[in-house]
């Protein structure tokens, strides 16, 4: 019986490794702030003709989307049509531009459309990190009292639009 113990242990290790490879873990970093108020922040304007952004803007009684993006982000370009669809549906969208310049943001908006009411400049990613955002793009559903109700990690795809609209309706 003792002769088979090493073989049994080896088989168990192989089974655990195979199971881990077959079913990899979700490595998406979720914000711990879902269900909690936005951190206090005030960001200067970065886009010509658009105001900057502050946490107080989200306490106006109406749910909004908060999109964390950058002009240098390829998935941000891919999600631009979906953001324009949400804007056309009457969804208010604000943004935080990460490590960007006014000229690059203006060019990005000219090329890809401008769904944003306000855009704040987060040159050092301080607000992004305070939100628990791990990268760009990320979108948060914020209710009218400034509480984060949902988080969408990655670019918004056409099949994600109804889900975001439902989350906004639930945040009323």
PDB file of N, CA, C and O in Angstrom, residues 21-77:
ATOM      1  N   UNK A  21      -5.623  24.652 -15.284  1.00  0.00           N
ATOM      2  CA  UNK A  21      -5.403  25.055 -16.669  1.00  0.00           C
ATOM      3  C   UNK A  21      -6.684  25.018 -17.483  1.00  0.00           C
ATOM      4  O   UNK A  21      -6.893  25.824 -18.381  1.00  0.00           O
ATOM      5  N   UNK A  22      -7.547  24.089 -17.170  1.00  0.00           N
ATOM      6  CA  UNK A  22      -8.790  23.939 -17.915  1.00  0.00           C
ATOM      7  C   UNK A  22      -9.778  25.043 -17.564  1.00  0.00           C
ATOM      8  O   UNK A  22     -10.513  25.526 -18.401  1.00  0.00           O
ATOM      9  N   UNK A  23      -9.757  25.476 -16.326  1.00  0.00           N
ATOM     10  CA  UNK A  23     -10.686  26.496 -15.854  1.00  0.00           C
ATOM     11  C   UNK A  23      -9.898  27.640 -15.214  1.00  0.00           C
ATOM     12  O   UNK A  23      -9.839  27.766 -14.002  1.00  0.00           O
ATOM     13  N   UNK A  24      -9.292  28.536 -16.052  1.00  0.00           N
ATOM     14  CA  UNK A  24      -8.475  29.619 -15.492  1.00  0.00           C
ATOM     15  C   UNK A  24      -9.325  30.618 -14.700  1.00  0.00           C
ATOM     16  O   UNK A  24     -10.498  30.808 -14.973  1.00  0.00           O
ATOM     17  N   UNK A  25      -8.696  31.245 -13.739  1.00  0.00           N
ATOM     18  CA  UNK A  25      -9.383  32.211 -12.876  1.00  0.00           C
ATOM     19  C   UNK A  25      -9.664  33.506 -13.627  1.00  0.00           C
ATOM     20  O   UNK A  25      -8.956  33.868 -14.565  1.00  0.00           O
ATOM     21  N   UNK A  26     -10.722  34.205 -13.221  1.00  0.00           N
ATOM     22  CA  UNK A  26     -11.035  35.526 -13.749  1.00  0.00           C
ATOM     23  C   UNK A  26     -10.045  36.509 -13.137  1.00  0.00           C
ATOM     24  O   UNK A  26      -9.997  36.686 -11.929  1.00  0.00           O
ATOM     25  N   UNK A  27      -9.239  37.133 -13.963  1.00  0.00           N
ATOM     26  CA  UNK A  27      -8.205  38.034 -13.475  1.00  0.00           C
ATOM     27  C   UNK A  27      -8.646  39.504 -13.538  1.00  0.00           C
ATOM     28  O   UNK A  27      -7.829  40.408 -13.384  1.00  0.00           O
ATOM     29  N   UNK A  28      -9.920  39.759 -13.764  1.00  0.00           N
ATOM     30  CA  UNK A  28     -10.439  41.114 -13.824  1.00  0.00           C
ATOM     31  C   UNK A  28     -10.393  41.737 -12.430  1.00  0.00           C
ATOM     32  O   UNK A  28     -10.858  41.145 -11.467  1.00  0.00           O
ATOM     33  N   UNK A  29      -9.835  42.924 -12.351  1.00  0.00           N
ATOM     34  CA  UNK A  29      -9.762  43.628 -11.080  1.00  0.00           C
ATOM     35  C   UNK A  29     -11.018  44.472 -10.937  1.00  0.00           C
ATOM     36  O   UNK A  29     -11.274  45.366 -11.734  1.00  0.00           O
ATOM     37  N   UNK A  30     -11.822  44.175  -9.938  1.00  0.00           N
ATOM     38  CA  UNK A  30     -13.068  44.905  -9.688  1.00  0.00           C
ATOM     39  C   UNK A  30     -12.838  45.970  -8.622  1.00  0.00           C
ATOM     40  O   UNK A  30     -12.065  45.774  -7.694  1.00  0.00           O
ATOM     41  N   UNK A  31     -13.540  47.073  -8.775  1.00  0.00           N
ATOM     42  CA  UNK A  31     -13.433  48.153  -7.803  1.00  0.00           C
ATOM     43  C   UNK A  31     -14.133  47.771  -6.503  1.00  0.00           C
ATOM     44  O   UNK A  31     -15.243  47.243  -6.519  1.00  0.00           O
ATOM     45  N   UNK A  32     -13.511  48.077  -5.387  1.00  0.00           N
ATOM     46  CA  UNK A  32     -14.125  47.848  -4.073  1.00  0.00           C
ATOM     47  C   UNK A  32     -15.146  48.934  -3.754  1.00  0.00           C
ATOM     48  O   UNK A  32     -15.810  48.875  -2.733  1.00  0.00           O
ATOM     49  N   UNK A  33     -15.267  49.946  -4.634  1.00  0.00           N
ATOM     50  CA  UNK A  33     -16.168  51.058  -4.373  1.00  0.00           C
ATOM     51  C   UNK A  33     -17.586  50.851  -4.907  1.00  0.00           C
ATOM     52  O   UNK A  33     -18.443  51.706  -4.685  1.00  0.00           O
ATOM     53  N   UNK A  34     -17.852  49.745  -5.590  1.00  0.00           N
ATOM     54  CA  UNK A  34     -19.215  49.502  -6.059  1.00  0.00           C
ATOM     55  C   UNK A  34     -20.106  49.397  -4.825  1.00  0.00           C
ATOM     56  O   UNK A  34     -19.829  48.635  -3.902  1.00  0.00           O
ATOM     57  N   UNK A  35     -21.151  50.240  -4.797  1.00  0.00           N
ATOM     58  CA  UNK A  35     -22.032  50.311  -3.639  1.00  0.00           C
ATOM     59  C   UNK A  35     -21.630  51.394  -2.644  1.00  0.00           C
ATOM     60  O   UNK A  35     -22.305  51.607  -1.647  1.00  0.00           O
ATOM     61  N   UNK A  36     -20.543  52.098  -2.949  1.00  0.00           N
ATOM     62  CA  UNK A  36     -20.063  53.174  -2.076  1.00  0.00           C
ATOM     63  C   UNK A  36     -19.970  54.478  -2.859  1.00  0.00           C
ATOM     64  O   UNK A  36     -19.971  54.485  -4.091  1.00  0.00           O
ATOM     65  N   UNK A  37     -19.865  55.574  -2.152  1.00  0.00           N
ATOM     66  CA  UNK A  37     -19.789  56.897  -2.780  1.00  0.00           C
ATOM     67  C   UNK A  37     -18.477  57.086  -3.528  1.00  0.00           C
ATOM     68  O   UNK A  37     -17.436  56.534  -3.142  1.00  0.00           O
ATOM     69  N   UNK A  38     -18.547  57.867  -4.598  1.00  0.00           N
ATOM     70  CA  UNK A  38     -17.331  58.261  -5.302  1.00  0.00           C
ATOM     71  C   UNK A  38     -16.388  58.955  -4.325  1.00  0.00           C
ATOM     72  O   UNK A  38     -16.845  59.685  -3.436  1.00  0.00           O
ATOM     73  N   UNK A  39     -15.087  58.768  -4.480  1.00  0.00           N
ATOM     74  CA  UNK A  39     -14.165  59.547  -3.647  1.00  0.00           C
ATOM     75  C   UNK A  39     -14.268  61.024  -4.061  1.00  0.00           C
ATOM     76  O   UNK A  39     -14.616  61.327  -5.199  1.00  0.00           O
ATOM     77  N   UNK A  40     -13.990  61.928  -3.151  1.00  0.00           N
ATOM     78  CA  UNK A  40     -14.017  63.360  -3.487  1.00  0.00           C
ATOM     79  C   UNK A  40     -12.860  63.682  -4.422  1.00  0.00           C
ATOM     80  O   UNK A  40     -11.717  63.289  -4.171  1.00  0.00           O
ATOM     81  N   UNK A  41     -13.191  64.396  -5.505  1.00  0.00           N
ATOM     82  CA  UNK A  41     -12.155  64.826  -6.442  1.00  0.00           C
ATOM     83  C   UNK A  41     -12.639  66.041  -7.220  1.00  0.00           C
ATOM     84  O   UNK A  41     -13.825  66.280  -7.348  1.00  0.00           O
ATOM     85  N   UNK A  42     -11.686  66.787  -7.726  1.00  0.00           N
ATOM     86  CA  UNK A  42     -11.930  67.893  -8.645  1.00  0.00           C
ATOM     87  C   UNK A  42     -10.813  67.835  -9.669  1.00  0.00           C
ATOM     88  O   UNK A  42      -9.632  67.886  -9.312  1.00  0.00           O
ATOM     89  N   UNK A  43     -11.203  67.697 -10.939  1.00  0.00           N
ATOM     90  CA  UNK A  43     -10.224  67.601 -12.022  1.00  0.00           C
ATOM     91  C   UNK A  43     -10.397  68.782 -12.970  1.00  0.00           C
ATOM     92  O   UNK A  43     -11.530  69.146 -13.315  1.00  0.00           O
ATOM     93  N   UNK A  44      -9.290  69.348 -13.444  1.00  0.00           N
ATOM     94  CA  UNK A  44      -9.389  70.467 -14.384  1.00  0.00           C
ATOM     95  C   UNK A  44      -9.858  69.991 -15.760  1.00  0.00           C
ATOM     96  O   UNK A  44      -9.738  68.812 -16.105  1.00  0.00           O
ATOM     97  N   UNK A  45     -10.382  70.927 -16.532  1.00  0.00           N
ATOM     98  CA  UNK A  45     -10.811  70.628 -17.901  1.00  0.00           C
ATOM     99  C   UNK A  45      -9.597  70.279 -18.753  1.00  0.00           C
ATOM    100  O   UNK A  45      -8.502  70.787 -18.548  1.00  0.00           O
ATOM    101  N   UNK A  46      -9.832  69.400 -19.728  1.00  0.00           N
ATOM    102  CA  UNK A  46      -8.751  69.045 -20.655  1.00  0.00           C
ATOM    103  C   UNK A  46      -9.168  69.277 -22.101  1.00  0.00           C
ATOM    104  O   UNK A  46      -8.328  69.447 -22.965  1.00  0.00           O
ATOM    105  N   UNK A  47     -10.478  69.294 -22.357  1.00  0.00           N
ATOM    106  CA  UNK A  47     -10.965  69.454 -23.726  1.00  0.00           C
ATOM    107  C   UNK A  47     -11.475  70.870 -23.940  1.00  0.00           C
ATOM    108  O   UNK A  47     -12.185  71.411 -23.087  1.00  0.00           O
ATOM    109  N   UNK A  48     -11.136  71.475 -25.065  1.00  0.00           N
ATOM    110  CA  UNK A  48     -11.607  72.823 -25.348  1.00  0.00           C
ATOM    111  C   UNK A  48     -13.140  72.889 -25.346  1.00  0.00           C
ATOM    112  O   UNK A  48     -13.806  72.041 -25.932  1.00  0.00           O
ATOM    113  N   UNK A  49     -13.682  73.875 -24.634  1.00  0.00           N
ATOM    114  CA  UNK A  49     -15.124  74.068 -24.613  1.00  0.00           C
ATOM    115  C   UNK A  49     -15.890  73.142 -23.685  1.00  0.00           C
ATOM    116  O   UNK A  49     -17.117  73.153 -23.684  1.00  0.00           O
ATOM    117  N   UNK A  50     -15.204  72.339 -22.922  1.00  0.00           N
ATOM    118  CA  UNK A  50     -15.854  71.418 -21.984  1.00  0.00           C
ATOM    119  C   UNK A  50     -15.356  71.711 -20.578  1.00  0.00           C
ATOM    120  O   UNK A  50     -14.173  71.934 -20.374  1.00  0.00           O
ATOM    121  N   UNK A  51     -16.277  71.651 -19.603  1.00  0.00           N
ATOM    122  CA  UNK A  51     -15.838  71.865 -18.222  1.00  0.00           C
ATOM    123  C   UNK A  51     -15.065  70.664 -17.695  1.00  0.00           C
ATOM    124  O   UNK A  51     -15.136  69.557 -18.242  1.00  0.00           O
ATOM    125  N   UNK A  52     -14.336  70.901 -16.609  1.00  0.00           N
ATOM    126  CA  UNK A  52     -13.662  69.823 -15.905  1.00  0.00           C
ATOM    127  C   UNK A  52     -14.696  68.974 -15.175  1.00  0.00           C
ATOM    128  O   UNK A  52     -15.901  69.077 -15.431  1.00  0.00           O
ATOM    129  N   UNK A  53     -14.248  68.159 -14.259  1.00  0.00           N
ATOM    130  CA  UNK A  53     -15.133  67.194 -13.614  1.00  0.00           C
ATOM    131  C   UNK A  53     -14.827  67.110 -12.124  1.00  0.00           C
ATOM    132  O   UNK A  53     -13.664  67.144 -11.730  1.00  0.00           O
ATOM    133  N   UNK A  54     -15.892  66.992 -11.326  1.00  0.00           N
ATOM    134  CA  UNK A  54     -15.706  66.798  -9.891  1.00  0.00           C
ATOM    135  C   UNK A  54     -16.730  65.789  -9.391  1.00  0.00           C
ATOM    136  O   UNK A  54     -17.742  65.524 -10.055  1.00  0.00           O
ATOM    137  N   UNK A  55     -16.464  65.242  -8.229  1.00  0.00           N
ATOM    138  CA  UNK A  55     -17.403  64.280  -7.648  1.00  0.00           C
ATOM    139  C   UNK A  55     -18.754  64.933  -7.375  1.00  0.00           C
ATOM    140  O   UNK A  55     -19.790  64.262  -7.419  1.00  0.00           O
ATOM    141  N   UNK A  56     -18.788  66.240  -7.120  1.00  0.00           N
ATOM    142  CA  UNK A  56     -20.051  66.952  -6.877  1.00  0.00           C
ATOM    143  C   UNK A  56     -20.967  66.910  -8.104  1.00  0.00           C
ATOM    144  O   UNK A  56     -22.190  66.964  -7.966  1.00  0.00           O
ATOM    145  N   UNK A  57     -20.403  66.792  -9.302  1.00  0.00           N
ATOM    146  CA  UNK A  57     -21.205  66.718 -10.526  1.00  0.00           C
ATOM    147  C   UNK A  57     -22.097  65.480 -10.551  1.00  0.00           C
ATOM    148  O   UNK A  57     -23.067  65.428 -11.304  1.00  0.00           O
ATOM    149  N   UNK A  58     -21.766  64.487  -9.756  1.00  0.00           N
ATOM    150  CA  UNK A  58     -22.524  63.236  -9.739  1.00  0.00           C
ATOM    151  C   UNK A  58     -23.593  63.208  -8.645  1.00  0.00           C
ATOM    152  O   UNK A  58     -24.282  62.211  -8.494  1.00  0.00           O
ATOM    153  N   UNK A  59     -23.719  64.300  -7.925  1.00  0.00           N
ATOM    154  CA  UNK A  59     -24.736  64.377  -6.866  1.00  0.00           C
ATOM    155  C   UNK A  59     -25.841  65.351  -7.251  1.00  0.00           C
ATOM    156  O   UNK A  59     -26.327  66.111  -6.426  1.00  0.00           O
ATOM    157  N   UNK A  60     -26.245  65.312  -8.512  1.00  0.00           N
ATOM    158  CA  UNK A  60     -27.254  66.237  -9.030  1.00  0.00           C
ATOM    159  C   UNK A  60     -28.617  65.583  -9.194  1.00  0.00           C
ATOM    160  O   UNK A  60     -29.512  66.157  -9.805  1.00  0.00           O
ATOM    161  N   UNK A  61     -28.788  64.359  -8.704  1.00  0.00           N
ATOM    162  CA  UNK A  61     -30.093  63.707  -8.711  1.00  0.00           C
ATOM    163  C   UNK A  61     -30.377  62.800  -9.885  1.00  0.00           C
ATOM    164  O   UNK A  61     -31.405  62.129  -9.914  1.00  0.00           O
ATOM    165  N   UNK A  62     -29.481  62.747 -10.889  1.00  0.00           N
ATOM    166  CA  UNK A  62     -29.716  61.909 -12.061  1.00  0.00           C
ATOM    167  C   UNK A  62     -28.525  60.970 -12.273  1.00  0.00           C
ATOM    168  O   UNK A  62     -27.376  61.414 -12.213  1.00  0.00           O
ATOM    169  N   UNK A  63     -28.785  59.688 -12.527  1.00  0.00           N
ATOM    170  CA  UNK A  63     -27.661  58.767 -12.766  1.00  0.00           C
ATOM    171  C   UNK A  63     -26.880  59.157 -14.025  1.00  0.00           C
ATOM    172  O   UNK A  63     -27.448  59.702 -14.974  1.00  0.00           O
ATOM    173  N   UNK A  64     -25.604  58.837 -14.006  1.00  0.00           N
ATOM    174  CA  UNK A  64     -24.710  59.160 -15.119  1.00  0.00           C
ATOM    175  C   UNK A  64     -23.703  58.029 -15.296  1.00  0.00           C
ATOM    176  O   UNK A  64     -23.470  57.257 -14.374  1.00  0.00           O
ATOM    177  N   UNK A  65     -23.088  58.019 -16.451  1.00  0.00           N
ATOM    178  CA  UNK A  65     -21.949  57.129 -16.678  1.00  0.00           C
ATOM    179  C   UNK A  65     -20.677  57.930 -16.469  1.00  0.00           C
ATOM    180  O   UNK A  65     -20.596  59.103 -16.838  1.00  0.00           O
ATOM    181  N   UNK A  66     -19.688  57.284 -15.891  1.00  0.00           N
ATOM    182  CA  UNK A  66     -18.352  57.852 -15.754  1.00  0.00           C
ATOM    183  C   UNK A  66     -17.407  56.937 -16.511  1.00  0.00           C
ATOM    184  O   UNK A  66     -17.206  55.786 -16.126  1.00  0.00           O
ATOM    185  N   UNK A  67     -16.849  57.454 -17.602  1.00  0.00           N
ATOM    186  CA  UNK A  67     -15.973  56.678 -18.464  1.00  0.00           C
ATOM    187  C   UNK A  67     -14.531  57.096 -18.222  1.00  0.00           C
ATOM    188  O   UNK A  67     -14.202  58.274 -18.309  1.00  0.00           O
ATOM    189  N   UNK A  68     -13.675  56.137 -17.903  1.00  0.00           N
ATOM    190  CA  UNK A  68     -12.250  56.381 -17.719  1.00  0.00           C
ATOM    191  C   UNK A  68     -11.583  55.951 -19.024  1.00  0.00           C
ATOM    192  O   UNK A  68     -11.679  54.787 -19.426  1.00  0.00           O
ATOM    193  N   UNK A  69     -10.922  56.910 -19.707  1.00  0.00           N
ATOM    194  CA  UNK A  69     -10.382  56.616 -21.033  1.00  0.00           C
ATOM    195  C   UNK A  69      -9.088  57.384 -21.275  1.00  0.00           C
ATOM    196  O   UNK A  69      -8.653  58.178 -20.437  1.00  0.00           O
ATOM    197  N   UNK A  70      -8.490  57.145 -22.435  1.00  0.00           N
ATOM    198  CA  UNK A  70      -7.294  57.877 -22.855  1.00  0.00           C
ATOM    199  C   UNK A  70      -7.249  57.907 -24.376  1.00  0.00           C
ATOM    200  O   UNK A  70      -7.715  56.978 -25.038  1.00  0.00           O
ATOM    201  N   UNK A  71      -6.680  58.963 -24.916  1.00  0.00           N
ATOM    202  CA  UNK A  71      -6.595  59.092 -26.384  1.00  0.00           C
ATOM    203  C   UNK A  71      -5.649  58.051 -26.979  1.00  0.00           C
ATOM    204  O   UNK A  71      -5.785  57.686 -28.144  1.00  0.00           O
ATOM    205  N   UNK A  72      -4.705  57.568 -26.195  1.00  0.00           N
ATOM    206  CA  UNK A  72      -3.714  56.603 -26.671  1.00  0.00           C
ATOM    207  C   UNK A  72      -4.180  55.151 -26.513  1.00  0.00           C
ATOM    208  O   UNK A  72      -3.454  54.219 -26.838  1.00  0.00           O
ATOM    209  N   UNK A  73      -5.406  54.962 -26.045  1.00  0.00           N
ATOM    210  CA  UNK A  73      -5.947  53.630 -25.728  1.00  0.00           C
ATOM    211  C   UNK A  73      -6.725  53.072 -26.923  1.00  0.00           C
ATOM    212  O   UNK A  73      -7.758  53.625 -27.301  1.00  0.00           O
ATOM    213  N   UNK A  74      -6.254  51.981 -27.510  1.00  0.00           N
ATOM    214  CA  UNK A  74      -6.914  51.383 -28.671  1.00  0.00           C
ATOM    215  C   UNK A  74      -8.312  50.859 -28.329  1.00  0.00           C
ATOM    216  O   UNK A  74      -9.257  51.114 -29.079  1.00  0.00           O
ATOM    217  N   UNK A  75      -8.536  50.146 -27.205  1.00  0.00           N
ATOM    218  CA  UNK A  75      -9.900  49.724 -26.872  1.00  0.00           C
ATOM    219  C   UNK A  75     -10.855  50.906 -26.652  1.00  0.00           C
ATOM    220  O   UNK A  75     -12.068  50.778 -26.845  1.00  0.00           O
ATOM    221  N   UNK A  76     -10.310  52.070 -26.272  1.00  0.00           N
ATOM    222  CA  UNK A  76     -11.153  53.260 -26.110  1.00  0.00           C
ATOM    223  C   UNK A  76     -11.716  53.705 -27.465  1.00  0.00           C
ATOM    224  O   UNK A  76     -12.849  54.190 -27.541  1.00  0.00           O
ATOM    225  N   UNK A  77     -10.930  53.534 -28.508  1.00  0.00           N
ATOM    226  CA  UNK A  77     -11.410  53.840 -29.867  1.00  0.00           C
ATOM    227  C   UNK A  77     -12.505  52.849 -30.245  1.00  0.00           C
ATOM    228  O   UNK A  77     -13.537  53.226 -30.807  1.00  0.00           O
TER     229      UNK A  77
END
